[in-house]
Short mmCIF file of C-alpha atoms and ligand atoms in Angstrom, two decimals:
data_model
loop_
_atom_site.label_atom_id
_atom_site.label_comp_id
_atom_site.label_asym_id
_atom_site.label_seq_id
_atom_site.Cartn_x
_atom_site.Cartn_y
_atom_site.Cartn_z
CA UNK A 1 116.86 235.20 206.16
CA UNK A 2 119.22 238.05 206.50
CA UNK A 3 121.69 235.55 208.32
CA UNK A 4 122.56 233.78 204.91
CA UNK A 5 126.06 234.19 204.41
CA UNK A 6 126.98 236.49 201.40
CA UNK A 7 128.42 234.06 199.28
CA UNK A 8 125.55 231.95 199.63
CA UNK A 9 124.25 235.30 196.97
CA UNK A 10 127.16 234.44 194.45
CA UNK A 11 127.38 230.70 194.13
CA UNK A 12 126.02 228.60 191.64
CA UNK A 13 125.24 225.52 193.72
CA UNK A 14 125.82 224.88 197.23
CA UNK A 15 125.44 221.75 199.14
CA UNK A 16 125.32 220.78 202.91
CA UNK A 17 126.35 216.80 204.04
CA UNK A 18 125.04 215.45 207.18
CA UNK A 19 125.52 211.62 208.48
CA UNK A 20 122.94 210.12 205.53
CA UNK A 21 121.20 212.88 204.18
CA UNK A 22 122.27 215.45 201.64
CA UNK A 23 120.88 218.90 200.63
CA UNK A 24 121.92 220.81 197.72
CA UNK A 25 120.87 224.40 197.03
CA UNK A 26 121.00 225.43 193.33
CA UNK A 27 121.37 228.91 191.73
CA UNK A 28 122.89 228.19 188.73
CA UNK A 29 120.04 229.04 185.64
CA UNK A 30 120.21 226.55 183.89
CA UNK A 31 120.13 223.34 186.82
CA UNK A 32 117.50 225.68 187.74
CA UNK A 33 115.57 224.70 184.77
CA UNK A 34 116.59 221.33 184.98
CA UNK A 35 115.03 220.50 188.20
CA UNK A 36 111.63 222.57 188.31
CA UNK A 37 110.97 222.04 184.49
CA UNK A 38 112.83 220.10 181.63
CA UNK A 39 113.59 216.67 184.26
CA UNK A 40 110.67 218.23 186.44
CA UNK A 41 109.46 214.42 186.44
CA UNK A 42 112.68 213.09 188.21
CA UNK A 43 112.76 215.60 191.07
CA UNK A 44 109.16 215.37 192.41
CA UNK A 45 108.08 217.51 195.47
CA UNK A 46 109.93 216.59 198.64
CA UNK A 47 108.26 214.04 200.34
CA UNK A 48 109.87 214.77 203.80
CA UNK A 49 107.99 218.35 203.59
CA UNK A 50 104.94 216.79 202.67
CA UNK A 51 105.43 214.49 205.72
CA UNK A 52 105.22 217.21 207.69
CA UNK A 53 102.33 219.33 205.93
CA UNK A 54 100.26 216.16 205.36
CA UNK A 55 98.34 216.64 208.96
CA UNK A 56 96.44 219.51 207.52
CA UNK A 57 97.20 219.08 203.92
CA UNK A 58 96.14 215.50 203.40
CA UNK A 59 96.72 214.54 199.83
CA UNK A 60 96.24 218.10 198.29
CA UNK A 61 97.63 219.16 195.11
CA UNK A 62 100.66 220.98 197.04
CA UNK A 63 101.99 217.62 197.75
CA UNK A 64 101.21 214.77 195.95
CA UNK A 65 103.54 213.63 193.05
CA UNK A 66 103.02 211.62 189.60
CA UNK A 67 99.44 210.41 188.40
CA UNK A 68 97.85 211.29 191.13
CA UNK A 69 98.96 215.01 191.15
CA UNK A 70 98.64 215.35 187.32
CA UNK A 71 94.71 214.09 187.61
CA UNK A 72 94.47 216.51 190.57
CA UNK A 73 95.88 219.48 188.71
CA UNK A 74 93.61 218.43 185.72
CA UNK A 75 90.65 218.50 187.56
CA UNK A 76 91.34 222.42 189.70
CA UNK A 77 93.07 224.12 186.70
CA UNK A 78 89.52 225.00 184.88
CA UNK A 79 88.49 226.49 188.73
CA UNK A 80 91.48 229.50 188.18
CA UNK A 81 90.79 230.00 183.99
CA UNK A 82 89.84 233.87 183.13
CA UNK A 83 86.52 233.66 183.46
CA UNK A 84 86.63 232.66 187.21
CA UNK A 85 88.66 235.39 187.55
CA UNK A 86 86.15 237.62 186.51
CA UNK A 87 83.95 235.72 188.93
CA UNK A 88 86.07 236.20 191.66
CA UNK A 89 86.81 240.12 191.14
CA UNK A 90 83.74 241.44 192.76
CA UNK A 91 84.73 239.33 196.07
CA UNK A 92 87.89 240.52 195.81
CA UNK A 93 86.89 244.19 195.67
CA UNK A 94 83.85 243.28 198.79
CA UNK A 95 86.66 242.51 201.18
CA UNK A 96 89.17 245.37 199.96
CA UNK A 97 86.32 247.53 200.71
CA UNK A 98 85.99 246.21 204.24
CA UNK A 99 89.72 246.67 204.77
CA UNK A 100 90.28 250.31 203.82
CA UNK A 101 87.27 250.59 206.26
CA UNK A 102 89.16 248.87 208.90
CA UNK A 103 92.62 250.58 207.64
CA UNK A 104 90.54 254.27 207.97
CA UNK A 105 89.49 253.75 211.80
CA UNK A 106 93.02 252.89 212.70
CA UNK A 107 94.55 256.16 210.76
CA UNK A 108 91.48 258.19 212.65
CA UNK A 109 93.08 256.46 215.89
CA UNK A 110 96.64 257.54 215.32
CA UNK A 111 97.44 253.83 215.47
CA UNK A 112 100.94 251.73 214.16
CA UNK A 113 99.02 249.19 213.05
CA UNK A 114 101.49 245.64 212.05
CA UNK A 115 100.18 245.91 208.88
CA UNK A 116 101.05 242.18 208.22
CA UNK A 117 97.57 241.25 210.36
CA UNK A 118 95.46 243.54 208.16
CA UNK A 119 97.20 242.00 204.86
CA UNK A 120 96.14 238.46 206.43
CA UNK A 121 92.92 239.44 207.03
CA UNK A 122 91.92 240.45 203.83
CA UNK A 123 93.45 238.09 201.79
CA UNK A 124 91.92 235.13 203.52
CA UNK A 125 88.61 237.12 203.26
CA UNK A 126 88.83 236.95 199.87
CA UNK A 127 89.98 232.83 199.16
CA UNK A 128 87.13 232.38 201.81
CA UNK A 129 84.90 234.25 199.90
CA UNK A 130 85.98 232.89 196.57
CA UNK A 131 85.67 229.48 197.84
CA UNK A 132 82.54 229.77 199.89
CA UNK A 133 80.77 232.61 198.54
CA UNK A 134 80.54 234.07 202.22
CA UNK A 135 82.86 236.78 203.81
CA UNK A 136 85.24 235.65 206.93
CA UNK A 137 83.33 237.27 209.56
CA UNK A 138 80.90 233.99 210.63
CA UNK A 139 82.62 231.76 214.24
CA UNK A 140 83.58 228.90 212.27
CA UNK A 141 85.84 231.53 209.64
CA UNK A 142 87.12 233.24 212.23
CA UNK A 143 88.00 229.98 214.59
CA UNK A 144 89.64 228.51 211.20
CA UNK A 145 91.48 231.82 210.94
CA UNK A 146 93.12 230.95 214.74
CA UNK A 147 94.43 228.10 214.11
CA UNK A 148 96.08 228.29 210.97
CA UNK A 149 97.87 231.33 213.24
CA UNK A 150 98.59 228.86 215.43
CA UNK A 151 99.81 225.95 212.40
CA UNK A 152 101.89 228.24 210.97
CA UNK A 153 103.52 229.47 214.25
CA UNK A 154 104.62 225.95 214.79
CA UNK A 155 104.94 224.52 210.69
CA UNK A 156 108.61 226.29 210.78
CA UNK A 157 110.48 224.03 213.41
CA UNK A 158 108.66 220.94 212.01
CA UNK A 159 109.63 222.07 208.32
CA UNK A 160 113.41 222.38 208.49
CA UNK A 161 114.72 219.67 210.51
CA UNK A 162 112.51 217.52 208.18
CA UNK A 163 113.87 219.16 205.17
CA UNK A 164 117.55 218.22 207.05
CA UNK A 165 116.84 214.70 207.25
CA UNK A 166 116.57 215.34 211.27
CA UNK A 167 112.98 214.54 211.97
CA UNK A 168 114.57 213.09 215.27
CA UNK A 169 115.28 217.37 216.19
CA UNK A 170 111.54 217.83 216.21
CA UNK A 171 109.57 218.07 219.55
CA UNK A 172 106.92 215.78 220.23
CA UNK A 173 105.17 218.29 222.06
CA UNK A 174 105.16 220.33 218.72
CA UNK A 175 104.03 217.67 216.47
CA UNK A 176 101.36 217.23 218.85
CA UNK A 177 100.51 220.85 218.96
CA UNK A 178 100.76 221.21 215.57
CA UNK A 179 98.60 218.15 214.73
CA UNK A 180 95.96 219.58 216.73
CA UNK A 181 95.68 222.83 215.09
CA UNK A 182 95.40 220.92 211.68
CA UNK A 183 92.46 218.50 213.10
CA UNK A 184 90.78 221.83 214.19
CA UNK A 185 91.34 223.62 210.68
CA UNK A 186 90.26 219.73 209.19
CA UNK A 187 87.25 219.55 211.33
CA UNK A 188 85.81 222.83 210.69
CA UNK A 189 86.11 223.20 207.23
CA UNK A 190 85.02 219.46 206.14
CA UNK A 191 81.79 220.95 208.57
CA UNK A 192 81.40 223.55 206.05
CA UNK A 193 81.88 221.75 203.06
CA UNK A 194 79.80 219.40 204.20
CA UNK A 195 75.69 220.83 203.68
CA UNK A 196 77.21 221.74 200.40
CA UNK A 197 78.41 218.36 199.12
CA UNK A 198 75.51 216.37 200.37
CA UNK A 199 73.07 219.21 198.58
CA UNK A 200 75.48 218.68 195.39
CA UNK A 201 75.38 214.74 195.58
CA UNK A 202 71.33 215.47 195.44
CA UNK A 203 71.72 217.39 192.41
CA UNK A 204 70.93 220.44 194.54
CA UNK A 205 72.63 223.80 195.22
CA UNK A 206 74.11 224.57 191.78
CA UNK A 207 73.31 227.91 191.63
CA UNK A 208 76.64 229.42 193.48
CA UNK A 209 79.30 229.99 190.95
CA UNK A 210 82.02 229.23 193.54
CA UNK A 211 85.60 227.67 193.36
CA UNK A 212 83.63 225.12 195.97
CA UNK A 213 81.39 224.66 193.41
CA UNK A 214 84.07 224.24 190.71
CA UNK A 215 85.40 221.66 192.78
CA UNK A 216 82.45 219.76 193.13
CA UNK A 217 82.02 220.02 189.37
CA UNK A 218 85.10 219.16 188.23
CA UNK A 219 85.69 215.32 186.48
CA UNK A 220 88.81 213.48 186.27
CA UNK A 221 89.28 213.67 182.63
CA UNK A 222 90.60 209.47 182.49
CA UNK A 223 87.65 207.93 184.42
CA UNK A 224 85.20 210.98 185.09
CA UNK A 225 84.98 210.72 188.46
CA UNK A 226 84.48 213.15 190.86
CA UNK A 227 86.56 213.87 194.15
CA UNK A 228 85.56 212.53 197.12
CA UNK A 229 84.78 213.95 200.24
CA UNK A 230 87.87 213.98 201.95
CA UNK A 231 89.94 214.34 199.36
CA UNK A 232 87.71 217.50 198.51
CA UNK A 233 88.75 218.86 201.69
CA UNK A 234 92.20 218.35 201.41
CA UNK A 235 92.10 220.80 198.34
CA UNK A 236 89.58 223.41 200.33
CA UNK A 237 92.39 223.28 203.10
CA UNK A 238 95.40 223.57 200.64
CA UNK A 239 93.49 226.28 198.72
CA UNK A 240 92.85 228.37 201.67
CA UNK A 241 96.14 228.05 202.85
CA UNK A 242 98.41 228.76 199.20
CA UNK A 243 95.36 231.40 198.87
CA UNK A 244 96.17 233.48 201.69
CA UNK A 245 99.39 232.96 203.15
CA UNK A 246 101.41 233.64 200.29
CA UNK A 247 99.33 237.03 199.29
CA UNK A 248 99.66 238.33 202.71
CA UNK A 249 103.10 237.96 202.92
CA UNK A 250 103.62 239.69 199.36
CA UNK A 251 101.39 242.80 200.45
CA UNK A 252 102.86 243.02 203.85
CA UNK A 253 106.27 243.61 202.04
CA UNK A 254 105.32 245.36 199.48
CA UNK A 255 103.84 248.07 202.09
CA UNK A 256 106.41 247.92 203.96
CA UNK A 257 108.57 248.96 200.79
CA UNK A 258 106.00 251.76 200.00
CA UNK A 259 106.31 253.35 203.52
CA UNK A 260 109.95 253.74 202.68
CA UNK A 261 109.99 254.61 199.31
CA UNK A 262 107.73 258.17 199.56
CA UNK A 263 108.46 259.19 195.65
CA UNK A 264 107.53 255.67 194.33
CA UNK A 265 104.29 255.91 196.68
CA UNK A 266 103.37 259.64 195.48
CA UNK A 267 103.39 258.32 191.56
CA UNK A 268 101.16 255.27 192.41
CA UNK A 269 99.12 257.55 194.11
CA UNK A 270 99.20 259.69 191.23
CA UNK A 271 98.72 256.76 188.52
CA UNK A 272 95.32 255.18 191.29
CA UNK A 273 93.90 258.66 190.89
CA UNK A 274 94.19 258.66 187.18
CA UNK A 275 93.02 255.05 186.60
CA UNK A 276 90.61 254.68 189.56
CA UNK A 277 89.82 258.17 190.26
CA UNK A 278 87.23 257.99 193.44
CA UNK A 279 84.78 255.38 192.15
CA UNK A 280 84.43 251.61 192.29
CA UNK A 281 87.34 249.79 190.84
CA UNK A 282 86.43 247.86 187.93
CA UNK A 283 88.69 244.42 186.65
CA UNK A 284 89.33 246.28 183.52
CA UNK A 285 91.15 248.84 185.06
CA UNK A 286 93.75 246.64 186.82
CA UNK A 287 95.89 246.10 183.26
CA UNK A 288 95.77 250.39 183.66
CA UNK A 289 97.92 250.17 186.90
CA UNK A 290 101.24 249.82 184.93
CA UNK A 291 103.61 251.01 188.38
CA UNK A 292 101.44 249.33 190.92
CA UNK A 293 102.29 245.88 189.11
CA UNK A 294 105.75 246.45 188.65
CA UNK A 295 105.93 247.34 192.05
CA UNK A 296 104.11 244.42 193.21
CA UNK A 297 106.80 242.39 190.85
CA UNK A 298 109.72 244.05 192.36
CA UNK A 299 108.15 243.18 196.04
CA UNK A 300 108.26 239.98 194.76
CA UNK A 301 111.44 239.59 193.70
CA UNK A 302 112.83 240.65 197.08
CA UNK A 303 110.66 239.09 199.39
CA UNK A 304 109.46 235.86 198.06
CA UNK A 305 106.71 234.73 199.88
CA UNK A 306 107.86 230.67 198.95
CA UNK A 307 111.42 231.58 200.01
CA UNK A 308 112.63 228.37 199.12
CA UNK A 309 111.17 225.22 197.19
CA UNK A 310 112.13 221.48 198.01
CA UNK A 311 112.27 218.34 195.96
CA UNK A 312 113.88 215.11 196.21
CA UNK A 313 116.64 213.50 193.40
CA UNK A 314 115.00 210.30 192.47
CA UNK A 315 118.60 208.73 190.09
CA UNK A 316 121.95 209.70 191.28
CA UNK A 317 122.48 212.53 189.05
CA UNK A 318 125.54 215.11 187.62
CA UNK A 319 124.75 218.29 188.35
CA UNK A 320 127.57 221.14 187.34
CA UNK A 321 130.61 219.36 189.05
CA UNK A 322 128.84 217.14 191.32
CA UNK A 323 127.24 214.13 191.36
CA UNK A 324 124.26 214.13 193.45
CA UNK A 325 122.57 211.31 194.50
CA UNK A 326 119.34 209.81 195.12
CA UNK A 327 117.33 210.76 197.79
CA UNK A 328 119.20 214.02 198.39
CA UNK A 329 117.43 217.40 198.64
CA UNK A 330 117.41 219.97 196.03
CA UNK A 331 116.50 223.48 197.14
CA UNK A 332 115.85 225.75 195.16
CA UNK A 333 115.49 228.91 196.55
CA UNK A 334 113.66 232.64 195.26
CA UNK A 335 115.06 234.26 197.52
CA UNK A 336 119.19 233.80 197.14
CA UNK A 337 118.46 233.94 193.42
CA UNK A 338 115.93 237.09 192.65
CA UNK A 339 118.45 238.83 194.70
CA UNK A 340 121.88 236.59 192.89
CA UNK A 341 124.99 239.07 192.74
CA UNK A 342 125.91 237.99 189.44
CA UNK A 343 122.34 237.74 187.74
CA UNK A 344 120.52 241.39 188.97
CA UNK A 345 121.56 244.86 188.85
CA UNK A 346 121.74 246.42 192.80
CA UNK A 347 120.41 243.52 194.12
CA UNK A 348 118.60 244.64 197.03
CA UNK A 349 117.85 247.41 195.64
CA UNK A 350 114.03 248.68 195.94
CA UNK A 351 113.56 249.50 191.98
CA UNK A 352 109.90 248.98 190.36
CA UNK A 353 111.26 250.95 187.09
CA UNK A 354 114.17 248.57 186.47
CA UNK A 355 111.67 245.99 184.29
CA UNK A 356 111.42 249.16 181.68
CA UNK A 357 114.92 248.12 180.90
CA UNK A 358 116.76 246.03 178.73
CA UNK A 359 119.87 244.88 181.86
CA UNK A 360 117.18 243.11 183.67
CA UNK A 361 115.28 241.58 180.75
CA UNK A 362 117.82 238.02 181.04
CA UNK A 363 117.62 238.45 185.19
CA UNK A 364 113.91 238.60 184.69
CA UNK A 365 114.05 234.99 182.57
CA UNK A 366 116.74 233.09 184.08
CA UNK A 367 116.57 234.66 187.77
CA UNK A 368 112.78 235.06 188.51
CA UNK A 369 110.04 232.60 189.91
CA UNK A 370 108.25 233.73 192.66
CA UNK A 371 105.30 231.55 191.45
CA UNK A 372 108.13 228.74 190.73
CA UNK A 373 108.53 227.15 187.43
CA UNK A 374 107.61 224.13 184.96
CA UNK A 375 104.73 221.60 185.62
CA UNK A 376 104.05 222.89 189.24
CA UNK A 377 104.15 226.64 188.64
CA UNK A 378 101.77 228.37 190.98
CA UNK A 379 97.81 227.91 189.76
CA UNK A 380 96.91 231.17 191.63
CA UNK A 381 98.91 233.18 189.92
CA UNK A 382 97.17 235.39 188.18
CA UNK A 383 94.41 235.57 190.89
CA UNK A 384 97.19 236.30 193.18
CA UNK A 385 98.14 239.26 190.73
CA UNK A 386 94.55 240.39 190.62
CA UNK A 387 93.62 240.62 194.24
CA UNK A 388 97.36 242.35 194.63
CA UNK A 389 96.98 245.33 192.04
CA UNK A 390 93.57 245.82 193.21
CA UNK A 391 94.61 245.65 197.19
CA UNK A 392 97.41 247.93 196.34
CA UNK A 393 96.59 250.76 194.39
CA UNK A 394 93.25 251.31 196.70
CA UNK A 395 95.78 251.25 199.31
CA UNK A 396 97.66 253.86 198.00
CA UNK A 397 94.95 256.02 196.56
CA UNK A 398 93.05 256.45 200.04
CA UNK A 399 96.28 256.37 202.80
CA UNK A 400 99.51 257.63 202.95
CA UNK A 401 102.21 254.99 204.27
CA UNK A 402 105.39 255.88 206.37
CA UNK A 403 107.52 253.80 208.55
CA UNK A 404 107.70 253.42 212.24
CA UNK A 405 110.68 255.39 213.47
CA UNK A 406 113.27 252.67 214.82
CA UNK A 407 110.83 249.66 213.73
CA UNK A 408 113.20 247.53 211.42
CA UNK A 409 111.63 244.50 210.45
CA UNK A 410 113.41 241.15 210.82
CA UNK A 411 112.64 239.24 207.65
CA UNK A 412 111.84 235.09 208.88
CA UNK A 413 111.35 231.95 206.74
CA UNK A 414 108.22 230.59 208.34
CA UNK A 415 105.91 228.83 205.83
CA UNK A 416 106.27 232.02 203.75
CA UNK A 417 108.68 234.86 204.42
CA UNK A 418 107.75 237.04 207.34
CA UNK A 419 108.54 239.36 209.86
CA UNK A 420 110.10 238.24 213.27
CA UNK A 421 108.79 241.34 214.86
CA UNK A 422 105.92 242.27 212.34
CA UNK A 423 105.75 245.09 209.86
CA UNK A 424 104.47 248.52 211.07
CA UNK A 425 103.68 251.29 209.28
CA UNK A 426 101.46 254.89 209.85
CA UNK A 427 98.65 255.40 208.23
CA UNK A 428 97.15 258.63 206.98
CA UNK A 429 94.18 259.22 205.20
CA UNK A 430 94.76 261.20 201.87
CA UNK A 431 91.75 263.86 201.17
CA UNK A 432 89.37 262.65 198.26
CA UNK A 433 89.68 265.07 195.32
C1 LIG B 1 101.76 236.29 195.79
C2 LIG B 1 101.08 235.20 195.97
C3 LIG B 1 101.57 233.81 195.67
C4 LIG B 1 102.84 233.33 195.55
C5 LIG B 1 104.14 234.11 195.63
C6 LIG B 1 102.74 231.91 195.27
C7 LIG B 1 103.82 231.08 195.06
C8 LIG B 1 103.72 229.73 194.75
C9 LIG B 1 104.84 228.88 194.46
C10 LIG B 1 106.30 229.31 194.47
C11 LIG B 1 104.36 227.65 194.18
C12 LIG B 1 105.18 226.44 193.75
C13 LIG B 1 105.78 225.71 194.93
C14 LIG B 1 106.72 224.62 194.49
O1 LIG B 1 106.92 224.41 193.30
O2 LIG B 1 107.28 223.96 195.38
C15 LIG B 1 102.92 227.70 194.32
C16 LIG B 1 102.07 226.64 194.11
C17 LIG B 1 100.72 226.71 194.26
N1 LIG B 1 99.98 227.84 194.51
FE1 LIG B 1 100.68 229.71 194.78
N2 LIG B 1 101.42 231.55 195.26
C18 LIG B 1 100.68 232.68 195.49
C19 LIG B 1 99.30 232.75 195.55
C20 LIG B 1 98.44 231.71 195.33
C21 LIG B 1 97.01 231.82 195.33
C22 LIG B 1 96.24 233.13 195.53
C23 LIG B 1 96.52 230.56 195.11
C24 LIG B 1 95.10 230.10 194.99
C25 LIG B 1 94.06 230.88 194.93
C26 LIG B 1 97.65 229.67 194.97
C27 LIG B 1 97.57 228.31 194.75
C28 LIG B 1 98.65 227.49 194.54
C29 LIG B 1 98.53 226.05 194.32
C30 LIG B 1 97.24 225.25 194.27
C31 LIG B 1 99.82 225.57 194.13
C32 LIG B 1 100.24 224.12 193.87
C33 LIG B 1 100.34 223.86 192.40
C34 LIG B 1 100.86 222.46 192.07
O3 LIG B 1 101.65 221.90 192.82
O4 LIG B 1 100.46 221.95 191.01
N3 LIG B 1 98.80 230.40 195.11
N4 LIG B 1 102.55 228.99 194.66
#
């Protein structure tokens, strides 16, 4: 990420030409708006990325398109409403409990732990949890947890030359590779889901108040049916996936920010103490932890986990100056546009007290969307906010985070942004008052 050119931080629109295909990046605001929300209907999701995701993603809700997205959306929106939130909060606090345990031996050790692993682990403890009502730790979570490792290891190099219109770049040997991983992640959840559909379909095993559950619950609203099996796997997949991923890759940064920032730490230690003090988080208190969201905001804002978003022109088009045309990418990218030269104050800046003021109030509505924008705006957002304030300001109110001398982490566009060489950080434990 850090190779972009500079400019690519100042224009408005970019665009890149190769022998029939054409990519165009947009910063500019208001095309912005254009293309995720007001004409959201004539730039649908790329379908060369879903090509590529469609091996482990089937036909989930990340990338379908038209009808069939709208009755999918429909049907999973009640699954992420408040209430389920309140549903999910003890999970969420379960597995943050076994991380600071798992956090605490590795301080007691000394250790430099790449914090990115822990942040993996306990976010996909909590979508498995939320979805499944179990915690990670049975064979078939943990051989799940492998090869998604091992998908999104390879996901990268069969992502951007299909993004380029060069699917021809891609190794054989890695589709293959990567193909296998999926049918693995496929096999073993669908043998999961499984007991719990056919116990469902015999108007058993209603009692869990799951997102599983939800699933199996939900109706499309036009002809009341139910999803299938397989296409009820496809979402479990896709859920467990945009449920993890992303979150890791938002805490990773964020603590990697923390480590380096020891004044901005010591106050959201201060503020955890105050809120939390040394008992059992409760979801009440997370709209309490003023700092630890704005720092969680301003973590996303410089490390996007969805560093860029793709979707396809479906009419030749204008667009500023140009006239795109059909069947060209549009990317539009969080990452060259939360940190835009002409739209944010210090751009790269580390700053979680610049949303008290007015100067970043219009950067904040024209040059923010880590959860994206319009019709296909993120549906785990606040969940994603949730688990993050909680995961946070526990993290700061029991350890004290500093940086590895001489450890500079390389910042990567995989399937979210991560780091080349991982993200380590010391851990101390802070005495309980
Ligand atoms: C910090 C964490 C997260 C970030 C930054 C994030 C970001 C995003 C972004 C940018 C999109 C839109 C992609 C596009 O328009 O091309 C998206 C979509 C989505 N996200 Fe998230 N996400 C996060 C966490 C979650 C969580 C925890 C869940 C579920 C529990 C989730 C579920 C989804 C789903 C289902 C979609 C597809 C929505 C649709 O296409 O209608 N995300 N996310």
């Amino acid at each position: 990420m850090e190779s972009l050119y500079e400019r690519s931080y100042r224009m408005e629109m970019g665009e890149v030409h190769l022998p029939g295909h054409h990519l165009y990046m947009v910063n500019d605001p208001t095309v912005v708006k254009q293309v995720m929300n007001d004409n959201a209907g004539n730039f649908p999701k790329s379908q060369l990325l879903a090509d590529a995701l469609r091996p482990l993603l089937g036909e989930s809700i990340f990338t379908t398109n038209g009808a069939q997205w709208q009755r999918q959306r429909d049907m999973m929106d009640p699954a992420f409403g408040q209430t389920k939130l309140d549903v999910a909060f003890p999970a969420m606090w379960a597995a943050t409990q076994d991380m600071l345990q798992r956090l605490g031996r590795l301080a007691d050790e000394g250790a430099e732990p790449d914090i990115e692993i822990e942040m993996t682990h306990v976010t996909a403890d909590i979508i498995f949890r939320t979805i499944f009502s179990e915690p990670i730790t049975g064979e078939a979570a943990q051989r799940i947890f492998a090869a998604f490792a091992r998908f999104q290891s390879i996901a990268p190099k069969l992502l951007l030359p299909s993004l380029y219109g060069i699917k021809w770049l891609v190794w054989p040997w890695d589709v293959w590779r990567s193909r296998k991983a999926a049918a693995e992640i496929r096999g073993l959840l669908a043998s999961l889901v499984r007991p719990r559909y056919d116990a469902w379909q015999r108007g058993e095993g209603s009692e869990k108040d799951d997102i599983l559950a939800a699933f199996m619950a939900a109706r499309d609203p036009a002809t009341g049916q139910p999803f299938g099996f397989d296409e009820l796997v496809d979402q479990v997949g896709m859920l467990f996936l945009a449920g993890h991923e992303t979150s890791a890759s938002a805490l990773t940064w964020s603590a990697h920010l923390l480590a380096n920032a020891p004044d901005v730490q010591q106050r959201m230690h201060g503020e955890a103490r105050t809120v939390l003090g040394d008992r059992a988080p409760q979801q009440r208190d997370m709209k309490e932890l003023e700092l630890t969201r704005n720092v969680f905001r301003e973590s996303l804002r410089l490390f996007p986990p969805v560093g860029f978003m793709a979707r396809e022109s479906t009419k030749t088009c204008p667009m500023r100056d140009k006239t795109v045309p059909a069947g060209s990418s549009i990317v539009v990218s969080p990452w060259l546009i939360q940190r835009h030269r002409l739209r944010w104050p210090e751009p790269d800046v580390f700053n979680p007290d610049r949303y008290d003021n007015d100067a970043s109030r219009d950067a904040l509505r024209n040059a923010y969307l880590p959860f994206g924008m319009g019709p296909r705006v993120c549906m785990g957002a606040a969940f994603a906010l949730q688990e993050a304030t909680l995961i946070l300001a526990c993290l700061v109110r029991d350890f004290r985070l500093e940086p590895v001398a001489g450890h500079v982490p390389e910042p990567v566009g995989r399937l979210t942004i991560r780091s080349a060489n991982g993200v380590r950080v010391k851990l101390f434990r802070r005495p309980a008052v």
